């Protein structure tokens, strides 16, 4: 049985439909990439799982339970944690305080000690007393991941973790995330930086206009360069990063 199973899922923002009969299955301890162009529905898929999308319909099963009618909080309490695109660090609190708040807000799962987070993210220990607002983009991203991780998620959802980060920071993040996924956690990661996601993942889904376009193993995807051209408009090359400077939105 899959840990997470979406079947024929529709999602709506008001009257506007964003997902159309989406299917997705993730096994325990799997790392799955969710790929697709801007506006394809990647974030919406994650929000559909966490329950934060306006309206969702269809079959959503997590750990053998129908979660399609559950509240955001109830789903979170079952161990599903999202690292959102915009990171949402508390700017006027220190790194340590940001982590403690996440730890203390944890319900349904046993939080991990803050020291364990510092082992995974040594940089955060150095920055212990720094305010959220003074962190670089990469440091904020690390904190955002650590804040989800301290709640010992069973399913970790990473929404474009590399967005707006300089290539050298992306390398650091990649190292840390490799360690994270080697631990006992199931991960869905969305990325525009396809190479980053492929290196981390075992399987991928490509979404186009809110529907399934392709799914398969990373090997199959790599063997079929046409797929990336067709659905993501990137070649097989290394230069995955576009030249968008500041990365704020
Ligand atoms: N809050 C919202 N209200 C209305 N429409 C929305 C909202 N959020 C997203 N949409 C629409 O839903 C569709 C899917 O958007 P979504 O954010 O899921 O795409 P995405 O694949 O995550 O894109 P990106 O790569 O740019 O993050 C788009 O057409 C988008 O305009
Ligand atoms: Mg998105």
mmCIF file of C-alpha atoms and ligand atoms in Angstrom:
data_model
loop_
_atom_site.group_PDB
_atom_site.id
_atom_site.type_symbol
_atom_site.label_atom_id
_atom_site.label_comp_id
_atom_site.label_asym_id
_atom_site.label_seq_id
_atom_site.Cartn_x
_atom_site.Cartn_y
_atom_site.Cartn_z
ATOM 1 C CA UNK A 1 0.000 0.000 0.000
ATOM 2 C CA UNK A 2 1.271 3.461 -0.891
ATOM 3 C CA UNK A 3 1.837 5.998 1.869
ATOM 4 C CA UNK A 4 0.055 8.624 -0.206
ATOM 5 C CA UNK A 5 -2.422 8.098 -2.986
ATOM 6 C CA UNK A 6 -4.223 10.694 -5.070
ATOM 7 C CA UNK A 7 -6.745 9.469 -7.602
ATOM 8 C CA UNK A 8 -8.742 11.665 -9.920
ATOM 9 C CA UNK A 9 -8.100 14.765 -7.848
ATOM 10 C CA UNK A 10 -9.535 18.128 -8.884
ATOM 11 C CA UNK A 11 -8.573 21.364 -7.147
ATOM 12 C CA UNK A 12 -10.107 24.809 -7.399
ATOM 13 C CA UNK A 13 -9.283 28.391 -6.479
ATOM 14 C CA UNK A 14 -12.739 29.922 -6.332
ATOM 15 C CA UNK A 15 -14.363 29.142 -9.655
ATOM 16 C CA UNK A 16 -11.071 28.477 -11.378
ATOM 17 C CA UNK A 17 -9.956 24.869 -11.638
ATOM 18 C CA UNK A 18 -6.223 24.187 -11.234
ATOM 19 C CA UNK A 19 -5.997 20.371 -11.059
ATOM 20 C CA UNK A 20 -7.844 18.045 -13.379
ATOM 21 C CA UNK A 21 -8.128 14.409 -12.328
ATOM 22 C CA UNK A 22 -4.605 14.199 -10.977
ATOM 23 C CA UNK A 23 -3.171 10.799 -10.005
ATOM 24 C CA UNK A 24 -0.152 10.431 -7.756
ATOM 25 C CA UNK A 25 1.159 7.611 -5.581
ATOM 26 C CA UNK A 26 4.123 7.768 -3.243
ATOM 27 C CA UNK A 27 5.566 4.794 -1.403
ATOM 28 C CA UNK A 28 6.978 4.911 2.116
ATOM 29 C CA UNK A 29 10.527 6.319 2.110
ATOM 30 C CA UNK A 30 10.380 7.219 -1.549
ATOM 31 C CA UNK A 31 11.668 10.542 -2.901
ATOM 32 C CA UNK A 32 9.458 11.737 -5.730
ATOM 33 C CA UNK A 33 9.963 14.770 -7.945
ATOM 34 C CA UNK A 34 7.021 16.801 -9.163
ATOM 35 C CA UNK A 35 8.037 18.633 -12.319
ATOM 36 C CA UNK A 36 6.298 20.998 -14.687
ATOM 37 C CA UNK A 37 6.398 24.507 -16.081
ATOM 38 C CA UNK A 38 5.350 27.620 -14.193
ATOM 39 C CA UNK A 39 1.684 27.395 -13.377
ATOM 40 C CA UNK A 40 1.478 23.664 -14.127
ATOM 41 C CA UNK A 41 0.003 22.933 -10.718
ATOM 42 C CA UNK A 42 2.955 21.735 -8.634
ATOM 43 C CA UNK A 43 2.309 23.989 -5.641
ATOM 44 C CA UNK A 44 -1.396 23.332 -5.944
ATOM 45 C CA UNK A 45 -0.748 19.597 -5.765
ATOM 46 C CA UNK A 46 1.180 20.066 -2.521
ATOM 47 C CA UNK A 47 -1.539 22.348 -1.160
ATOM 48 C CA UNK A 48 -4.117 19.761 -2.078
ATOM 49 C CA UNK A 49 -2.244 17.231 0.043
ATOM 50 C CA UNK A 50 -1.897 19.618 3.019
ATOM 51 C CA UNK A 51 -5.480 20.803 2.676
ATOM 52 C CA UNK A 52 -4.752 24.474 2.064
ATOM 53 C CA UNK A 53 -6.206 24.705 -1.428
ATOM 54 C CA UNK A 54 -9.665 26.307 -1.667
ATOM 55 C CA UNK A 55 -11.559 23.193 -2.703
ATOM 56 C CA UNK A 56 -10.454 19.692 -3.584
ATOM 57 C CA UNK A 57 -12.328 16.693 -4.888
ATOM 58 C CA UNK A 58 -11.389 13.111 -5.537
ATOM 59 C CA UNK A 59 -9.608 10.396 -3.662
ATOM 60 C CA UNK A 60 -6.787 11.430 -1.298
ATOM 61 C CA UNK A 61 -5.538 8.679 0.960
ATOM 62 C CA UNK A 62 -2.677 8.986 3.401
ATOM 63 C CA UNK A 63 -1.429 6.052 5.440
ATOM 64 C CA UNK A 64 -4.587 4.114 4.676
ATOM 65 C CA UNK A 65 -6.923 6.933 5.685
ATOM 66 C CA UNK A 66 -9.136 9.142 3.539
ATOM 67 C CA UNK A 67 -7.825 12.650 4.311
ATOM 68 C CA UNK A 68 -9.807 14.501 1.647
ATOM 69 C CA UNK A 69 -12.203 15.914 4.235
ATOM 70 C CA UNK A 70 -9.715 16.629 7.009
ATOM 71 C CA UNK A 71 -8.659 20.092 8.181
ATOM 72 C CA UNK A 72 -5.204 21.527 7.528
ATOM 73 C CA UNK A 73 -4.318 20.991 11.163
ATOM 74 C CA UNK A 74 -5.533 17.406 11.259
ATOM 75 C CA UNK A 75 -3.444 16.571 8.202
ATOM 76 C CA UNK A 76 -0.384 18.266 9.662
ATOM 77 C CA UNK A 77 -0.870 16.322 12.896
ATOM 78 C CA UNK A 78 -0.655 13.120 10.908
ATOM 79 C CA UNK A 79 2.939 13.987 10.030
ATOM 80 C CA UNK A 80 2.563 15.762 6.684
ATOM 81 C CA UNK A 81 4.769 18.883 6.685
ATOM 82 C CA UNK A 82 5.222 21.456 3.943
ATOM 83 C CA UNK A 83 8.251 23.655 3.345
ATOM 84 C CA UNK A 84 6.536 26.431 1.411
ATOM 85 C CA UNK A 85 7.954 28.266 -1.602
ATOM 86 C CA UNK A 86 8.127 31.543 0.332
ATOM 87 C CA UNK A 87 9.821 29.972 3.413
ATOM 88 C CA UNK A 88 7.870 32.042 5.969
ATOM 89 C CA UNK A 89 10.623 32.509 8.531
ATOM 90 C CA UNK A 90 9.730 34.743 11.498
ATOM 91 C CA UNK A 91 11.940 37.755 10.678
ATOM 92 C CA UNK A 92 12.243 39.238 14.173
ATOM 93 C CA UNK A 93 12.949 35.945 15.937
ATOM 94 C CA UNK A 94 16.305 34.211 16.120
ATOM 95 C CA UNK A 95 17.131 30.976 14.354
ATOM 96 C CA UNK A 96 16.807 29.143 17.650
ATOM 97 C CA UNK A 97 13.443 30.744 18.419
ATOM 98 C CA UNK A 98 12.158 29.894 14.968
ATOM 99 C CA UNK A 99 13.062 26.257 15.607
ATOM 100 C CA UNK A 100 11.637 26.212 19.132
ATOM 101 C CA UNK A 101 8.306 27.580 17.948
ATOM 102 C CA UNK A 102 8.085 24.852 15.331
ATOM 103 C CA UNK A 103 9.050 22.240 17.907
ATOM 104 C CA UNK A 104 6.489 23.437 20.443
ATOM 105 C CA UNK A 105 3.751 23.729 17.830
ATOM 106 C CA UNK A 106 4.255 20.110 16.930
ATOM 107 C CA UNK A 107 1.221 17.931 17.560
ATOM 108 C CA UNK A 108 0.580 14.363 16.576
ATOM 109 C CA UNK A 109 4.242 13.481 16.083
ATOM 110 C CA UNK A 110 7.085 13.587 18.619
ATOM 111 C CA UNK A 111 9.357 16.513 17.799
ATOM 112 C CA UNK A 112 13.083 15.961 17.443
ATOM 113 C CA UNK A 113 15.628 17.677 19.698
ATOM 114 C CA UNK A 114 16.984 20.955 18.371
ATOM 115 C CA UNK A 115 20.519 19.486 18.636
ATOM 116 C CA UNK A 116 19.641 16.960 15.950
ATOM 117 C CA UNK A 117 18.742 19.811 13.637
ATOM 118 C CA UNK A 118 22.082 21.439 14.335
ATOM 119 C CA UNK A 119 23.818 18.182 13.429
ATOM 120 C CA UNK A 120 22.106 18.155 10.049
ATOM 121 C CA UNK A 121 22.516 21.916 9.598
ATOM 122 C CA UNK A 122 25.754 22.958 11.367
ATOM 123 C CA UNK A 123 25.424 26.384 9.779
ATOM 124 C CA UNK A 124 22.222 26.961 11.737
ATOM 125 C CA UNK A 125 24.009 26.304 14.991
ATOM 126 C CA UNK A 126 26.525 28.998 14.129
ATOM 127 C CA UNK A 127 23.613 31.319 13.349
ATOM 128 C CA UNK A 128 21.717 30.299 16.475
ATOM 129 C CA UNK A 129 21.246 33.881 17.702
ATOM 130 C CA UNK A 130 20.845 35.586 14.322
ATOM 131 C CA UNK A 131 17.499 37.089 13.463
ATOM 132 C CA UNK A 132 15.514 35.501 10.667
ATOM 133 C CA UNK A 133 15.551 38.731 8.699
ATOM 134 C CA UNK A 134 19.357 38.798 8.662
ATOM 135 C CA UNK A 135 19.742 35.366 7.119
ATOM 136 C CA UNK A 136 20.717 34.939 3.490
ATOM 137 C CA UNK A 137 18.259 33.246 1.163
ATOM 138 C CA UNK A 138 20.101 29.955 1.470
ATOM 139 C CA UNK A 139 20.237 30.145 5.251
ATOM 140 C CA UNK A 140 16.530 30.922 5.350
ATOM 141 C CA UNK A 141 15.864 27.906 3.199
ATOM 142 C CA UNK A 142 17.913 25.698 5.541
ATOM 143 C CA UNK A 143 15.958 27.075 8.488
ATOM 144 C CA UNK A 144 12.689 26.504 6.700
ATOM 145 C CA UNK A 145 13.610 22.868 6.052
ATOM 146 C CA UNK A 146 14.874 22.416 9.614
ATOM 147 C CA UNK A 147 11.655 23.842 10.977
ATOM 148 C CA UNK A 148 9.658 21.196 9.131
ATOM 149 C CA UNK A 149 12.133 18.474 10.030
ATOM 150 C CA UNK A 150 12.073 19.196 13.752
ATOM 151 C CA UNK A 151 8.438 18.095 13.715
ATOM 152 C CA UNK A 152 9.649 14.659 12.544
ATOM 153 C CA UNK A 153 7.466 14.471 9.465
ATOM 154 C CA UNK A 154 6.558 11.169 7.853
ATOM 155 C CA UNK A 155 5.889 12.982 4.602
ATOM 156 C CA UNK A 156 7.953 16.075 3.808
ATOM 157 C CA UNK A 157 6.798 18.323 0.985
ATOM 158 C CA UNK A 158 9.467 20.632 -0.441
ATOM 159 C CA UNK A 159 8.186 23.373 -2.728
ATOM 160 C CA UNK A 160 10.990 24.663 -4.974
ATOM 161 C CA UNK A 161 13.696 24.717 -2.325
ATOM 162 C CA UNK A 162 16.320 26.168 -4.697
ATOM 163 C CA UNK A 163 14.209 29.100 -5.862
ATOM 164 C CA UNK A 164 16.196 32.343 -5.848
ATOM 165 C CA UNK A 165 19.376 30.716 -4.503
ATOM 166 C CA UNK A 166 22.863 31.239 -5.950
ATOM 167 C CA UNK A 167 24.423 28.108 -7.504
ATOM 168 C CA UNK A 168 27.004 27.697 -4.726
ATOM 169 C CA UNK A 169 24.235 27.783 -2.093
ATOM 170 C CA UNK A 170 22.246 25.299 -4.137
ATOM 171 C CA UNK A 171 25.182 22.903 -3.771
ATOM 172 C CA UNK A 172 25.129 23.253 0.030
ATOM 173 C CA UNK A 173 21.399 22.705 0.084
ATOM 174 C CA UNK A 174 21.755 19.655 -2.118
ATOM 175 C CA UNK A 175 24.249 18.146 0.315
ATOM 176 C CA UNK A 176 21.955 18.742 3.274
ATOM 177 C CA UNK A 177 18.884 17.416 1.505
ATOM 178 C CA UNK A 178 20.727 14.267 0.498
ATOM 179 C CA UNK A 179 21.319 13.670 4.180
ATOM 180 C CA UNK A 180 17.695 14.456 5.002
ATOM 181 C CA UNK A 181 16.296 12.013 2.456
ATOM 182 C CA UNK A 182 18.668 9.289 3.620
ATOM 183 C CA UNK A 183 16.833 9.410 6.934
ATOM 184 C CA UNK A 184 13.473 7.849 7.606
ATOM 185 C CA UNK A 185 11.267 10.208 5.629
ATOM 186 C CA UNK A 186 9.171 10.231 2.488
ATOM 187 C CA UNK A 187 9.641 13.294 0.282
ATOM 188 C CA UNK A 188 7.855 15.033 -2.561
ATOM 189 C CA UNK A 189 9.935 17.797 -4.101
ATOM 190 C CA UNK A 190 8.872 20.299 -6.749
ATOM 191 C CA UNK A 191 11.567 22.092 -8.709
ATOM 192 C CA UNK A 192 12.223 24.265 -11.722
ATOM 193 C CA UNK A 193 15.860 23.262 -11.256
ATOM 194 C CA UNK A 194 15.270 19.861 -12.796
ATOM 195 C CA UNK A 195 18.787 18.561 -12.291
ATOM 196 C CA UNK A 196 18.606 19.318 -8.573
ATOM 197 C CA UNK A 197 15.378 17.366 -8.225
ATOM 198 C CA UNK A 198 16.516 14.445 -10.345
ATOM 199 C CA UNK A 199 19.683 13.958 -8.322
ATOM 200 C CA UNK A 200 17.635 13.664 -5.160
ATOM 201 C CA UNK A 201 14.705 11.599 -6.413
ATOM 202 C CA UNK A 202 13.922 8.056 -7.423
ATOM 203 C CA UNK A 203 10.805 8.721 -9.453
ATOM 204 C CA UNK A 204 9.209 11.696 -11.154
ATOM 205 C CA UNK A 205 5.843 12.975 -12.223
ATOM 206 C CA UNK A 206 5.490 15.620 -14.887
ATOM 207 C CA UNK A 207 2.402 17.778 -14.605
ATOM 208 C CA UNK A 208 1.076 19.882 -17.421
ATOM 209 C CA UNK A 209 -1.873 22.245 -17.065
ATOM 210 C CA UNK A 210 -3.033 20.532 -13.895
ATOM 211 C CA UNK A 211 -3.018 17.011 -15.339
ATOM 212 C CA UNK A 212 -0.618 14.090 -15.411
ATOM 213 C CA UNK A 213 1.643 14.233 -18.456
ATOM 214 C CA UNK A 214 4.236 11.574 -17.583
ATOM 215 C CA UNK A 215 5.486 9.441 -14.728
ATOM 216 C CA UNK A 216 8.390 7.082 -14.405
ATOM 217 C CA UNK A 217 11.791 6.463 -12.924
ATOM 218 C CA UNK A 218 14.567 9.040 -13.011
ATOM 219 C CA UNK A 219 16.560 6.682 -15.250
ATOM 220 C CA UNK A 220 13.747 6.601 -17.788
ATOM 221 C CA UNK A 221 13.479 10.360 -17.659
ATOM 222 C CA UNK A 222 17.201 10.821 -18.184
ATOM 223 C CA UNK A 223 17.204 8.315 -21.023
ATOM 224 C CA UNK A 224 14.481 10.272 -22.772
ATOM 225 C CA UNK A 225 15.712 13.826 -23.248
ATOM 226 C CA UNK A 226 12.734 14.568 -25.446
ATOM 227 C CA UNK A 227 10.518 14.485 -22.383
ATOM 228 C CA UNK A 228 12.328 17.368 -20.720
ATOM 229 C CA UNK A 229 12.244 19.372 -23.956
ATOM 230 C CA UNK A 230 8.597 18.646 -24.463
ATOM 231 C CA UNK A 231 7.303 19.366 -20.983
ATOM 232 C CA UNK A 232 9.867 21.546 -19.292
ATOM 233 C CA UNK A 233 11.719 23.299 -22.121
ATOM 234 C CA UNK A 234 15.154 22.547 -20.779
ATOM 235 C CA UNK A 235 17.820 20.689 -22.664
ATOM 236 C CA UNK A 236 19.837 17.875 -21.168
ATOM 237 C CA UNK A 237 22.603 20.339 -20.236
ATOM 238 C CA UNK A 238 23.954 21.355 -16.845
ATOM 239 C CA UNK A 239 22.968 25.031 -17.067
ATOM 240 C CA UNK A 240 19.616 24.581 -15.429
ATOM 241 C CA UNK A 241 19.543 27.976 -13.764
ATOM 242 C CA UNK A 242 17.925 30.913 -15.466
ATOM 243 C CA UNK A 243 19.416 34.360 -15.049
ATOM 244 C CA UNK A 244 16.734 35.801 -12.806
ATOM 245 C CA UNK A 245 18.684 38.007 -10.442
ATOM 246 C CA UNK A 246 16.953 38.746 -7.165
ATOM 247 C CA UNK A 247 14.455 35.935 -7.011
ATOM 248 C CA UNK A 248 11.847 37.727 -4.962
ATOM 249 C CA UNK A 249 8.274 37.433 -6.048
HETATM 250 N N1 LIG B 1 -4.281 31.561 -4.907
HETATM 251 C C1 LIG B 1 -4.621 31.337 -6.184
HETATM 252 N N2 LIG B 1 -5.756 31.854 -6.700
HETATM 253 C C2 LIG B 1 -6.126 31.617 -7.979
HETATM 254 N N3 LIG B 1 -5.424 30.875 -8.851
HETATM 255 C C3 LIG B 1 -4.272 30.332 -8.404
HETATM 256 C C4 LIG B 1 -3.805 30.547 -7.051
HETATM 257 N N4 LIG B 1 -2.645 29.886 -6.906
HETATM 258 C C5 LIG B 1 -2.393 29.304 -8.098
HETATM 259 N N5 LIG B 1 -3.364 29.570 -8.998
HETATM 260 C C6 LIG B 1 -3.442 29.087 -10.403
HETATM 261 O O1 LIG B 1 -3.401 27.675 -10.391
HETATM 262 C C7 LIG B 1 -2.574 27.187 -11.442
HETATM 263 C C8 LIG B 1 -1.469 26.321 -10.866
HETATM 264 O O2 LIG B 1 -0.601 27.132 -10.087
HETATM 265 P P1 LIG B 1 0.553 26.539 -9.170
HETATM 266 O O3 LIG B 1 0.989 27.623 -8.277
HETATM 267 O O4 LIG B 1 0.098 25.265 -8.575
HETATM 268 O O5 LIG B 1 1.672 26.226 -10.268
HETATM 269 P P2 LIG B 1 3.186 25.774 -10.080
HETATM 270 O O6 LIG B 1 3.367 24.585 -10.943
HETATM 271 O O7 LIG B 1 3.502 25.641 -8.647
HETATM 272 O O8 LIG B 1 3.982 27.001 -10.721
HETATM 273 P P3 LIG B 1 5.404 27.675 -10.309
HETATM 274 O O9 LIG B 1 6.433 26.821 -10.943
HETATM 275 O O10 LIG B 1 5.327 29.024 -10.938
HETATM 276 O O11 LIG B 1 5.481 27.709 -8.819
HETATM 277 C C9 LIG B 1 -2.066 28.408 -12.191
HETATM 278 O O12 LIG B 1 -2.874 28.606 -13.298
HETATM 279 C C10 LIG B 1 -2.223 29.524 -11.186
HETATM 280 O O13 LIG B 1 -2.442 30.740 -11.836
HETATM 281 MG MG1 LIG B 2 4.817 26.598 -7.370
#
